[in-house]
Amino acid sequence: MNVNQSAPPVPPFGQPQPVYPGYHQSSYGGQPGSTAPPAPYGAYNGPVPGYQQTPPQGVSRAPPSSGVPPASTVQAPCGQAAYSQFGQGDVQNGPSSTVQMQRLPGSQPFGSPLAPVVSQPAVLQPYGPPPTSAQVTAQLAGMQIGGAVAPAPPPSGLGYGTPTSLASASGSFPNSGLYGSYSQGQAPPHSQAQGHPGVQPPQRSAPPQASSFTPPASGGPRMPSMAGPLLPGQGFGGPPVSQPNHVSSPPPQALPPGTQMSGPPGPPPPMHSSQQPGYQLQQNGSFGPARGPQPNYGSPYPGAPTFGSQPGPPQPLPPKRLDPDAIPSPQLNELPPQQKTRHRIDPDAIPSPIQVIEDDRNNRGSEPFVTGVRGQVPPLVTTNFLVKDQGNASPRYIRCTSYNIPCTSDMAKQAQVPLAAVIKPLARLPPEEASPYVVDHGESGPLRCNRCKAYMCPFMQFIEGGRRFQCCFCSCINDVPPQYFQHLDHTGKRVDAYDRPELSLGSYEFLATVDYCKNNKFPSPPAFIFMIDVSYNAIRTGLVRLLCEELKSLLDFLPREGGAEESAIRVGFVTYNKVLHFYNVKSSLAQPQMMVVSDVADMFVPLLDGFLVNVNESRAVITSLLDQIPEMFADTRETETVFAPVIQAGMEALKAAECAGKLFVFHTSLPIAEAPGKLKNRDDRKLINTDKEKTLFQPQTGAYQALAKECVTQGCCVDLFLFPNQYVDVATLSVVPQLTGGSVYKYACFQVENDQERFLSDLRRDVQKVVGFDAVMRVRTSTGIRAVDFFGAFYMSNTTDVELAGLDGDKTVTVEFKHDDRLNEESGALLQCALLYTSCAGQRRLRIHNLALNCCTQLADLYRNCETDTLINYMAKFAYRGVLNSPVKTVRDTLITQCAQILACYRKNCASPSSAGQLILPECMKLLPVYLNCVLKSDVLQPGAEVTTDDRAYVRQLVTSMDVAETNVFFYPRLLPLTKSPIESTTEPPAVRASEERLSSGDIYLLENGLNLFLWVGASVQQGVVQSLFNVSSFSQITSGLSVLPVLDNPLSKKVRGLIDSLRAQRSRYMKLIVVKQEDKLEMLFKHFLVEDKSLSGGASYVDFLCHMHKEIRQLLS
């Protein structure tokens, strides 16, 4: 999704906009649209036994006798979409102390509740009477798609009507959109079920092992819709009330004042309770939630139901699970009987990414992460923590999908958890952590195993008094050279172990000897060549003038080694359109000289001396050249460009200078001029969702792969800056950057006034960042596993060596491992990543990272030590590579199947027995469904109508080399409310879940995903806030699409601008700000990033997808 272009002349989704009355679309307001995408997950089929049953017991609440009618009866003005209606003032999407009209929730087309997550002991102990099977089954609600009609009520009393039969699973449901179950202009009712006395209280003594809750069953009994006469114009269901996002079970804490219960305490209030002031927090627990004041009620409940039994003694690692009897359907008992409609899944009862991130920060953010212990799972990437290297590489360098790997390949096949490591060899460290030490062994070079060539590391075992060592990777016994000999202490460790980085640390560098260099001679310092498109498009937009102006100062900031006075990197300049212009900028010249090469079919470099120069020596000539270029081409009428010859020329220049280096190519249009690598416009949206869709991601011609291979051999890395106004075939143009370890930056519809800040910021960072040139990386493993597959921006000429013409601190290489033998639980498994590269100063170095992992014979140990963020990083890369060769639908299905197999294997082998109606997730994988759904809904795998082919190709190659932190925020964006936390607070405000129902019209939110940054302004934000931030007096005067906030001298303005700066500093690319007003046409673009909701392109909401995963798991288990 490209949000960095100026607003298009037509609405971004090609649809009428929601601000107009009568706007009907499948996903909004409940009216079926003519072009609604098919719902990806249909109804659950199966025989449906009907039966009568008494309603759930619990504290019931009579309707208010006077005052405002319940929220469900408040009608929106006719003809306007219900989702866009807000009352005046700050409207909460959850309990609020004043009566207001309720927002419609973002995602809940299904009619079944999910119980809250509670811990359960491994041994099932009855607390009170066990629930009857009728009670259990009654709660397993049917998957009723939004548009299904509720049956007529039974004649007497409030019973359950007979279930309706549902359409087939594969059909398209016009009303299964976000708001499918409400009629147009209808505000939904509220309902809240209380817990049952027969429920077992949770144990909170040990960290939970599994999360579970009870979504509807697929083939089993289905709970009929709860029926009753509907009010005029009223739809079905009620929205869940916004609650704290607790899903995990932290240690016991005191409950908020006013909450009494004699059973065990519920989870603590969330860290961001300031988001909804003025009411007590609901506690999620199967013993009946203690609730704060609800809409239309002045005071809290007298208390939660009480239980006589106390929790038993602590149990080891109880699975977290939901009891089918304890499902809080939102405020069911607060409604008069005729308004009790069918159950809905409560989004607060399903695992929340925000809560998991918050818990990890609280539990693991304060202590340093010490790497001395084998197989430790590090804190999440979203947690700020310090690393102390004591023998294993920092998680900043290597993260694994699991830190405890199965001993046998059969076990690995059974679990289906991919065994992979995401390696970032040159990762930048925070200032508090030391860079890897550089070890110089002199002429003899680094010490290695004679057989497998692994480098000396802390896991090598010294024997025979220190005269020999046994390799920890292949068990070969090697002699210790005399100059490296040292005695052993009484534990068998060398006495100098702590003086030598390679014997005590997980990461370090060796200075390489001449044997590690090309042609057995030390390399020259690298060079940078700037290659500037001077065709009509580039001149007209002001790009060339802007770039030349910036380069004058930027050349002072080329990367340098350690404390060097100046950079050793030399620079050269080329301009081009249909022909190439080389410039001689030798320091002895008074003026630069230009040489034109018009024979682009047979490219050569017309000069050697004076093309690559030292910046300080040739400064006057370079400045003169950069002044002249914009003037020289100011009147050009040449619109055609070449591309492959430009890269060829740069590579030939580096070859002639006998050095590695980087080309910075600034390019604007599809290269259609007659030349090698000429391309045609092949963009065809009709191929989407066909078997030929994969061709859109493949390069048009093999010429660029051949060129990339030559570049890698020469150590020529290519960074491409694209400024397209239309299709430029990113899939083909990005081949060379991708295979040489370079980067692609794309600025669609570039305009200097709107985009210069973003472009210049990216350029400065790109030019200044530390790069390793002419690099080769190899990953060695101990016996039993081996590296079999690699993902990232690099080239491989054999099956083991990853070749990178350039590698910077942002790039990762993802490696997948497979078993080739049985592993041993005692010795574990080892990885060693060795990167040989040339530094910015021309020094040849080896960077080594070591990591020891545990091995297990029990599947439970595997599932206890997985890292979901890394798993998603791997799965996204696997899928994004898959679209090159398979139809997108096949790739999506493969992901869903693999996820279902992982979770079904856990359920079958590790979870304690329970009803099949429960979805039980491993504690450390409970976010796998929500994150995987985000990958499935991403632009590459499920594009909306407004996503261009170039955007998809761009994102595809970008994700390929992202690290775990970047994929985490890219797939699940951060949504930060700005006016809820105190203005004087310097910390980042706590995030909320990425769903529309979390937005309140009285607030302002920042949303970021590492590439885009939105500031969403609610329609009823206080006037003072609008004045402080935008310097205008009312909401209507704010300019939609604004990309920079005015600099105002007040605390709020300073705080928000400071927060934006700090978010940008955390990301590797500059995020351009877009101000989005509620109800504005740009809001459609913003909503694309609210990933828990149903997407316009047909992607499922989180709740839908969780239900679909449950169905898949049950099918696998049955």
PDB file of N, CA and C in Angstrom, residues 184-260:
ATOM      1  N   GLN A 184     -28.693  -0.760   8.462  1.00  0.00           N
ATOM      2  CA  GLN A 184     -28.167   0.588   8.203  1.00  0.00           C
ATOM      3  C   GLN A 184     -28.655   1.562   9.263  1.00  0.00           C
ATOM      4  N   GLY A 185     -27.716   2.379   9.748  1.00  0.00           N
ATOM      5  CA  GLY A 185     -28.112   3.416  10.691  1.00  0.00           C
ATOM      6  C   GLY A 185     -28.508   2.893  12.032  1.00  0.00           C
ATOM      7  N   GLN A 186     -28.103   1.668  12.376  1.00  0.00           N
ATOM      8  CA  GLN A 186     -28.592   1.063  13.608  1.00  0.00           C
ATOM      9  C   GLN A 186     -27.462   0.938  14.619  1.00  0.00           C
ATOM     10  N   ALA A 187     -27.659   1.474  15.786  1.00  0.00           N
ATOM     11  CA  ALA A 187     -26.634   1.256  16.808  1.00  0.00           C
ATOM     12  C   ALA A 187     -26.901  -0.075  17.480  1.00  0.00           C
ATOM     13  N   PRO A 188     -25.858  -0.833  17.760  1.00  0.00           N
ATOM     14  CA  PRO A 188     -26.060  -2.184  18.288  1.00  0.00           C
ATOM     15  C   PRO A 188     -26.435  -2.198  19.757  1.00  0.00           C
ATOM     16  N   PRO A 189     -27.086  -3.281  20.190  1.00  0.00           N
ATOM     17  CA  PRO A 189     -27.405  -3.434  21.613  1.00  0.00           C
ATOM     18  C   PRO A 189     -26.205  -3.933  22.403  1.00  0.00           C
ATOM     19  N   HIS A 190     -26.304  -3.840  23.709  1.00  0.00           N
ATOM     20  CA  HIS A 190     -25.255  -4.366  24.586  1.00  0.00           C
ATOM     21  C   HIS A 190     -25.769  -5.598  25.291  1.00  0.00           C
ATOM     22  N   SER A 191     -24.892  -6.512  25.578  1.00  0.00           N
ATOM     23  CA  SER A 191     -25.291  -7.626  26.415  1.00  0.00           C
ATOM     24  C   SER A 191     -24.091  -8.128  27.175  1.00  0.00           C
ATOM     25  N   GLN A 192     -24.302  -8.641  28.347  1.00  0.00           N
ATOM     26  CA  GLN A 192     -23.169  -9.152  29.129  1.00  0.00           C
ATOM     27  C   GLN A 192     -23.612 -10.359  29.929  1.00  0.00           C
ATOM     28  N   ALA A 193     -22.969 -11.482  29.711  1.00  0.00           N
ATOM     29  CA  ALA A 193     -23.325 -12.663  30.485  1.00  0.00           C
ATOM     30  C   ALA A 193     -22.519 -12.707  31.756  1.00  0.00           C
ATOM     31  N   GLN A 194     -23.133 -13.163  32.794  1.00  0.00           N
ATOM     32  CA  GLN A 194     -22.378 -13.352  34.033  1.00  0.00           C
ATOM     33  C   GLN A 194     -21.904 -14.794  34.096  1.00  0.00           C
ATOM     34  N   GLY A 195     -20.907 -15.032  34.953  1.00  0.00           N
ATOM     35  CA  GLY A 195     -20.352 -16.374  35.052  1.00  0.00           C
ATOM     36  C   GLY A 195     -21.322 -17.305  35.767  1.00  0.00           C
ATOM     37  N   HIS A 196     -21.028 -18.607  35.714  1.00  0.00           N
ATOM     38  CA  HIS A 196     -21.864 -19.601  36.358  1.00  0.00           C
ATOM     39  C   HIS A 196     -21.208 -20.084  37.625  1.00  0.00           C
ATOM     40  N   PRO A 197     -22.021 -20.503  38.584  1.00  0.00           N
ATOM     41  CA  PRO A 197     -21.441 -20.967  39.839  1.00  0.00           C
ATOM     42  C   PRO A 197     -20.590 -22.215  39.657  1.00  0.00           C
ATOM     43  N   GLY A 198     -20.872 -23.037  38.652  1.00  0.00           N
ATOM     44  CA  GLY A 198     -20.141 -24.291  38.538  1.00  0.00           C
ATOM     45  C   GLY A 198     -18.800 -24.161  37.881  1.00  0.00           C
ATOM     46  N   VAL A 199     -18.239 -22.975  37.880  1.00  0.00           N
ATOM     47  CA  VAL A 199     -16.989 -22.776  37.136  1.00  0.00           C
ATOM     48  C   VAL A 199     -15.797 -22.933  38.038  1.00  0.00           C
ATOM     49  N   GLN A 200     -14.725 -23.445  37.455  1.00  0.00           N
ATOM     50  CA  GLN A 200     -13.556 -23.669  38.297  1.00  0.00           C
ATOM     51  C   GLN A 200     -12.693 -22.412  38.305  1.00  0.00           C
ATOM     52  N   PRO A 201     -12.328 -21.900  39.473  1.00  0.00           N
ATOM     53  CA  PRO A 201     -11.500 -20.683  39.503  1.00  0.00           C
ATOM     54  C   PRO A 201     -10.107 -20.993  38.995  1.00  0.00           C
ATOM     55  N   PRO A 202      -9.427 -19.966  38.485  1.00  0.00           N
ATOM     56  CA  PRO A 202      -8.110 -20.213  37.902  1.00  0.00           C
ATOM     57  C   PRO A 202      -7.035 -20.316  38.955  1.00  0.00           C
ATOM     58  N   GLN A 203      -5.970 -20.987  38.595  1.00  0.00           N
ATOM     59  CA  GLN A 203      -4.769 -20.988  39.441  1.00  0.00           C
ATOM     60  C   GLN A 203      -3.839 -19.959  38.841  1.00  0.00           C
ATOM     61  N   ARG A 204      -3.290 -19.116  39.665  1.00  0.00           N
ATOM     62  CA  ARG A 204      -2.392 -18.104  39.102  1.00  0.00           C
ATOM     63  C   ARG A 204      -0.990 -18.266  39.656  1.00  0.00           C
ATOM     64  N   SER A 205      -0.639 -19.488  40.002  1.00  0.00           N
ATOM     65  CA  SER A 205       0.620 -19.630  40.703  1.00  0.00           C
ATOM     66  C   SER A 205       1.811 -19.794  39.794  1.00  0.00           C
ATOM     67  N   ALA A 206       1.616 -20.314  38.586  1.00  0.00           N
ATOM     68  CA  ALA A 206       2.759 -20.568  37.724  1.00  0.00           C
ATOM     69  C   ALA A 206       2.487 -19.957  36.375  1.00  0.00           C
ATOM     70  N   PRO A 207       3.532 -19.702  35.604  1.00  0.00           N
ATOM     71  CA  PRO A 207       3.277 -19.114  34.286  1.00  0.00           C
ATOM     72  C   PRO A 207       2.426 -20.050  33.454  1.00  0.00           C
ATOM     73  N   PRO A 208       1.453 -19.522  32.768  1.00  0.00           N
ATOM     74  CA  PRO A 208       0.548 -20.383  32.029  1.00  0.00           C
ATOM     75  C   PRO A 208       1.228 -20.986  30.820  1.00  0.00           C
ATOM     76  N   GLN A 209       0.746 -22.133  30.418  1.00  0.00           N
ATOM     77  CA  GLN A 209       1.341 -22.805  29.272  1.00  0.00           C
ATOM     78  C   GLN A 209       0.468 -22.677  28.028  1.00  0.00           C
ATOM     79  N   ALA A 210      -0.799 -22.475  28.212  1.00  0.00           N
ATOM     80  CA  ALA A 210      -1.628 -22.422  27.016  1.00  0.00           C
ATOM     81  C   ALA A 210      -2.749 -21.438  27.205  1.00  0.00           C
ATOM     82  N   SER A 211      -3.190 -20.849  26.114  1.00  0.00           N
ATOM     83  CA  SER A 211      -4.371 -20.003  26.154  1.00  0.00           C
ATOM     84  C   SER A 211      -5.470 -20.780  25.499  1.00  0.00           C
ATOM     85  N   SER A 212      -6.654 -20.705  26.032  1.00  0.00           N
ATOM     86  CA  SER A 212      -7.722 -21.365  25.306  1.00  0.00           C
ATOM     87  C   SER A 212      -8.986 -20.583  25.476  1.00  0.00           C
ATOM     88  N   PHE A 213      -9.867 -20.730  24.540  1.00  0.00           N
ATOM     89  CA  PHE A 213     -11.183 -20.146  24.643  1.00  0.00           C
ATOM     90  C   PHE A 213     -12.067 -20.950  23.734  1.00  0.00           C
ATOM     91  N   THR A 214     -13.370 -20.708  23.836  1.00  0.00           N
ATOM     92  CA  THR A 214     -14.282 -21.604  23.169  1.00  0.00           C
ATOM     93  C   THR A 214     -14.994 -20.928  22.041  1.00  0.00           C
ATOM     94  N   PRO A 215     -14.445 -20.978  20.862  1.00  0.00           N
ATOM     95  CA  PRO A 215     -15.237 -20.520  19.738  1.00  0.00           C
ATOM     96  C   PRO A 215     -16.163 -21.639  19.320  1.00  0.00           C
ATOM     97  N   PRO A 216     -17.023 -21.335  18.373  1.00  0.00           N
ATOM     98  CA  PRO A 216     -18.018 -22.307  17.942  1.00  0.00           C
ATOM     99  C   PRO A 216     -17.387 -23.531  17.322  1.00  0.00           C
ATOM    100  N   ALA A 217     -18.077 -24.629  17.476  1.00  0.00           N
ATOM    101  CA  ALA A 217     -17.605 -25.864  16.888  1.00  0.00           C
ATOM    102  C   ALA A 217     -18.033 -25.938  15.445  1.00  0.00           C
ATOM    103  N   SER A 218     -17.304 -26.770  14.664  1.00  0.00           N
ATOM    104  CA  SER A 218     -17.690 -26.837  13.259  1.00  0.00           C
ATOM    105  C   SER A 218     -18.792 -27.845  13.025  1.00  0.00           C
ATOM    106  N   GLY A 219     -18.565 -29.112  13.387  1.00  0.00           N
ATOM    107  CA  GLY A 219     -19.594 -30.079  13.034  1.00  0.00           C
ATOM    108  C   GLY A 219     -20.476 -30.433  14.210  1.00  0.00           C
ATOM    109  N   GLY A 220     -20.081 -30.047  15.396  1.00  0.00           N
ATOM    110  CA  GLY A 220     -20.795 -30.461  16.588  1.00  0.00           C
ATOM    111  C   GLY A 220     -22.042 -29.656  16.804  1.00  0.00           C
ATOM    112  N   PRO A 221     -22.632 -29.778  17.998  1.00  0.00           N
ATOM    113  CA  PRO A 221     -23.877 -29.055  18.272  1.00  0.00           C
ATOM    114  C   PRO A 221     -23.648 -27.567  18.180  1.00  0.00           C
ATOM    115  N   ARG A 222     -24.637 -26.857  17.717  1.00  0.00           N
ATOM    116  CA  ARG A 222     -24.495 -25.422  17.559  1.00  0.00           C
ATOM    117  C   ARG A 222     -25.540 -24.755  18.414  1.00  0.00           C
ATOM    118  N   MET A 223     -25.143 -23.700  19.073  1.00  0.00           N
ATOM    119  CA  MET A 223     -26.126 -23.036  19.916  1.00  0.00           C
ATOM    120  C   MET A 223     -27.042 -22.203  19.048  1.00  0.00           C
ATOM    121  N   PRO A 224     -28.328 -22.396  19.247  1.00  0.00           N
ATOM    122  CA  PRO A 224     -29.271 -21.631  18.426  1.00  0.00           C
ATOM    123  C   PRO A 224     -29.206 -20.163  18.793  1.00  0.00           C
ATOM    124  N   SER A 225     -29.690 -19.326  17.885  1.00  0.00           N
ATOM    125  CA  SER A 225     -29.745 -17.909  18.174  1.00  0.00           C
ATOM    126  C   SER A 225     -30.700 -17.668  19.322  1.00  0.00           C
ATOM    127  N   MET A 226     -30.339 -16.741  20.182  1.00  0.00           N
ATOM    128  CA  MET A 226     -31.263 -16.390  21.249  1.00  0.00           C
ATOM    129  C   MET A 226     -32.232 -15.399  20.647  1.00  0.00           C
ATOM    130  N   ALA A 227     -33.460 -15.756  20.680  1.00  0.00           N
ATOM    131  CA  ALA A 227     -34.403 -14.934  19.941  1.00  0.00           C
ATOM    132  C   ALA A 227     -35.309 -14.168  20.866  1.00  0.00           C
ATOM    133  N   GLY A 228     -35.968 -13.213  20.319  1.00  0.00           N
ATOM    134  CA  GLY A 228     -36.946 -12.420  21.028  1.00  0.00           C
ATOM    135  C   GLY A 228     -37.403 -11.392  20.039  1.00  0.00           C
ATOM    136  N   PRO A 229     -38.559 -10.781  20.257  1.00  0.00           N
ATOM    137  CA  PRO A 229     -39.002  -9.795  19.262  1.00  0.00           C
ATOM    138  C   PRO A 229     -37.976  -8.677  19.174  1.00  0.00           C
ATOM    139  N   LEU A 230     -37.656  -8.249  17.959  1.00  0.00           N
ATOM    140  CA  LEU A 230     -36.682  -7.184  17.793  1.00  0.00           C
ATOM    141  C   LEU A 230     -37.391  -5.846  17.781  1.00  0.00           C
ATOM    142  N   LEU A 231     -36.657  -4.844  18.212  1.00  0.00           N
ATOM    143  CA  LEU A 231     -37.220  -3.501  18.120  1.00  0.00           C
ATOM    144  C   LEU A 231     -37.273  -3.102  16.655  1.00  0.00           C
ATOM    145  N   PRO A 232     -38.090  -2.124  16.320  1.00  0.00           N
ATOM    146  CA  PRO A 232     -38.192  -1.731  14.903  1.00  0.00           C
ATOM    147  C   PRO A 232     -36.812  -1.357  14.381  1.00  0.00           C
ATOM    148  N   GLY A 233     -36.436  -1.901  13.249  1.00  0.00           N
ATOM    149  CA  GLY A 233     -35.171  -1.531  12.615  1.00  0.00           C
ATOM    150  C   GLY A 233     -33.942  -2.085  13.308  1.00  0.00           C
ATOM    151  N   GLN A 234     -34.166  -2.953  14.299  1.00  0.00           N
ATOM    152  CA  GLN A 234     -32.987  -3.400  15.047  1.00  0.00           C
ATOM    153  C   GLN A 234     -32.362  -4.607  14.383  1.00  0.00           C
ATOM    154  N   GLY A 235     -31.000  -4.646  14.376  1.00  0.00           N
ATOM    155  CA  GLY A 235     -30.296  -5.792  13.806  1.00  0.00           C
ATOM    156  C   GLY A 235     -29.993  -6.788  14.895  1.00  0.00           C
ATOM    157  N   PHE A 236     -29.105  -7.727  14.590  1.00  0.00           N
ATOM    158  CA  PHE A 236     -28.792  -8.784  15.540  1.00  0.00           C
ATOM    159  C   PHE A 236     -27.469  -8.542  16.215  1.00  0.00           C
ATOM    160  N   GLY A 237     -27.360  -9.028  17.437  1.00  0.00           N
ATOM    161  CA  GLY A 237     -26.054  -9.047  18.101  1.00  0.00           C
ATOM    162  C   GLY A 237     -25.753  -7.754  18.811  1.00  0.00           C
ATOM    163  N   GLY A 238     -24.735  -7.762  19.576  1.00  0.00           N
ATOM    164  CA  GLY A 238     -24.318  -6.572  20.291  1.00  0.00           C
ATOM    165  C   GLY A 238     -22.822  -6.473  20.295  1.00  0.00           C
ATOM    166  N   PRO A 239     -22.302  -5.274  20.349  1.00  0.00           N
ATOM    167  CA  PRO A 239     -20.851  -5.152  20.277  1.00  0.00           C
ATOM    168  C   PRO A 239     -20.250  -5.493  21.619  1.00  0.00           C
ATOM    169  N   PRO A 240     -19.062  -6.020  21.609  1.00  0.00           N
ATOM    170  CA  PRO A 240     -18.386  -6.199  22.876  1.00  0.00           C
ATOM    171  C   PRO A 240     -18.019  -4.843  23.416  1.00  0.00           C
ATOM    172  N   VAL A 241     -18.088  -4.719  24.710  1.00  0.00           N
ATOM    173  CA  VAL A 241     -17.670  -3.461  25.304  1.00  0.00           C
ATOM    174  C   VAL A 241     -16.161  -3.454  25.364  1.00  0.00           C
ATOM    175  N   SER A 242     -15.579  -2.325  25.049  1.00  0.00           N
ATOM    176  CA  SER A 242     -14.124  -2.229  25.074  1.00  0.00           C
ATOM    177  C   SER A 242     -13.634  -2.460  26.494  1.00  0.00           C
ATOM    178  N   GLN A 243     -12.742  -3.402  26.674  1.00  0.00           N
ATOM    179  CA  GLN A 243     -12.230  -3.697  28.003  1.00  0.00           C
ATOM    180  C   GLN A 243     -10.728  -3.646  27.974  1.00  0.00           C
ATOM    181  N   PRO A 244     -10.133  -3.739  29.129  1.00  0.00           N
ATOM    182  CA  PRO A 244      -8.682  -3.884  29.127  1.00  0.00           C
ATOM    183  C   PRO A 244      -8.316  -5.136  28.339  1.00  0.00           C
ATOM    184  N   ASN A 245      -7.161  -5.068  27.676  1.00  0.00           N
ATOM    185  CA  ASN A 245      -6.790  -6.210  26.853  1.00  0.00           C
ATOM    186  C   ASN A 245      -6.104  -7.275  27.666  1.00  0.00           C
ATOM    187  N   HIS A 246      -6.711  -7.826  28.719  1.00  0.00           N
ATOM    188  CA  HIS A 246      -5.952  -8.885  29.382  1.00  0.00           C
ATOM    189  C   HIS A 246      -6.279 -10.174  28.702  1.00  0.00           C
ATOM    190  N   VAL A 247      -5.233 -10.905  28.424  1.00  0.00           N
ATOM    191  CA  VAL A 247      -5.457 -12.263  27.969  1.00  0.00           C
ATOM    192  C   VAL A 247      -4.505 -13.200  28.646  1.00  0.00           C
ATOM    193  N   SER A 248      -3.340 -12.696  29.044  1.00  0.00           N
ATOM    194  CA  SER A 248      -2.442 -13.626  29.695  1.00  0.00           C
ATOM    195  C   SER A 248      -2.691 -13.518  31.180  1.00  0.00           C
ATOM    196  N   SER A 249      -2.050 -14.360  31.953  1.00  0.00           N
ATOM    197  CA  SER A 249      -2.287 -14.332  33.383  1.00  0.00           C
ATOM    198  C   SER A 249      -1.046 -13.909  34.123  1.00  0.00           C
ATOM    199  N   PRO A 250      -0.908 -12.635  34.398  1.00  0.00           N
ATOM    200  CA  PRO A 250       0.242 -12.155  35.159  1.00  0.00           C
ATOM    201  C   PRO A 250       0.133 -12.588  36.618  1.00  0.00           C
ATOM    202  N   PRO A 251       1.185 -12.342  37.408  1.00  0.00           N
ATOM    203  CA  PRO A 251       1.121 -12.713  38.825  1.00  0.00           C
ATOM    204  C   PRO A 251       0.029 -11.935  39.537  1.00  0.00           C
ATOM    205  N   PRO A 252      -0.437 -12.460  40.671  1.00  0.00           N
ATOM    206  CA  PRO A 252      -1.563 -11.807  41.344  1.00  0.00           C
ATOM    207  C   PRO A 252      -1.223 -10.385  41.762  1.00  0.00           C
ATOM    208  N   GLN A 253      -2.207  -9.505  41.651  1.00  0.00           N
ATOM    209  CA  GLN A 253      -2.031  -8.146  42.134  1.00  0.00           C
ATOM    210  C   GLN A 253      -3.328  -7.751  42.810  1.00  0.00           C
ATOM    211  N   ALA A 254      -3.266  -6.663  43.522  1.00  0.00           N
ATOM    212  CA  ALA A 254      -4.480  -6.194  44.168  1.00  0.00           C
ATOM    213  C   ALA A 254      -5.464  -5.750  43.101  1.00  0.00           C
ATOM    214  N   LEU A 255      -6.733  -5.996  43.373  1.00  0.00           N
ATOM    215  CA  LEU A 255      -7.744  -5.578  42.416  1.00  0.00           C
ATOM    216  C   LEU A 255      -8.029  -4.101  42.608  1.00  0.00           C
ATOM    217  N   PRO A 256      -8.622  -3.479  41.585  1.00  0.00           N
ATOM    218  CA  PRO A 256      -8.983  -2.067  41.756  1.00  0.00           C
ATOM    219  C   PRO A 256     -10.015  -1.931  42.871  1.00  0.00           C
ATOM    220  N   PRO A 257     -10.043  -0.767  43.502  1.00  0.00           N
ATOM    221  CA  PRO A 257     -10.983  -0.576  44.610  1.00  0.00           C
ATOM    222  C   PRO A 257     -12.402  -0.837  44.126  1.00  0.00           C
ATOM    223  N   GLY A 258     -13.200  -1.406  45.028  1.00  0.00           N
ATOM    224  CA  GLY A 258     -14.595  -1.601  44.666  1.00  0.00           C
ATOM    225  C   GLY A 258     -14.865  -2.953  44.051  1.00  0.00           C
ATOM    226  N   THR A 259     -13.804  -3.723  43.748  1.00  0.00           N
ATOM    227  CA  THR A 259     -14.052  -5.044  43.170  1.00  0.00           C
ATOM    228  C   THR A 259     -13.897  -6.055  44.279  1.00  0.00           C
ATOM    229  N   GLN A 260     -14.998  -6.752  44.668  1.00  0.00           N
ATOM    230  CA  GLN A 260     -14.812  -7.736  45.730  1.00  0.00           C
ATOM    231  C   GLN A 260     -15.049  -9.098  45.131  1.00  0.00           C
TER     232      GLN A 260
END
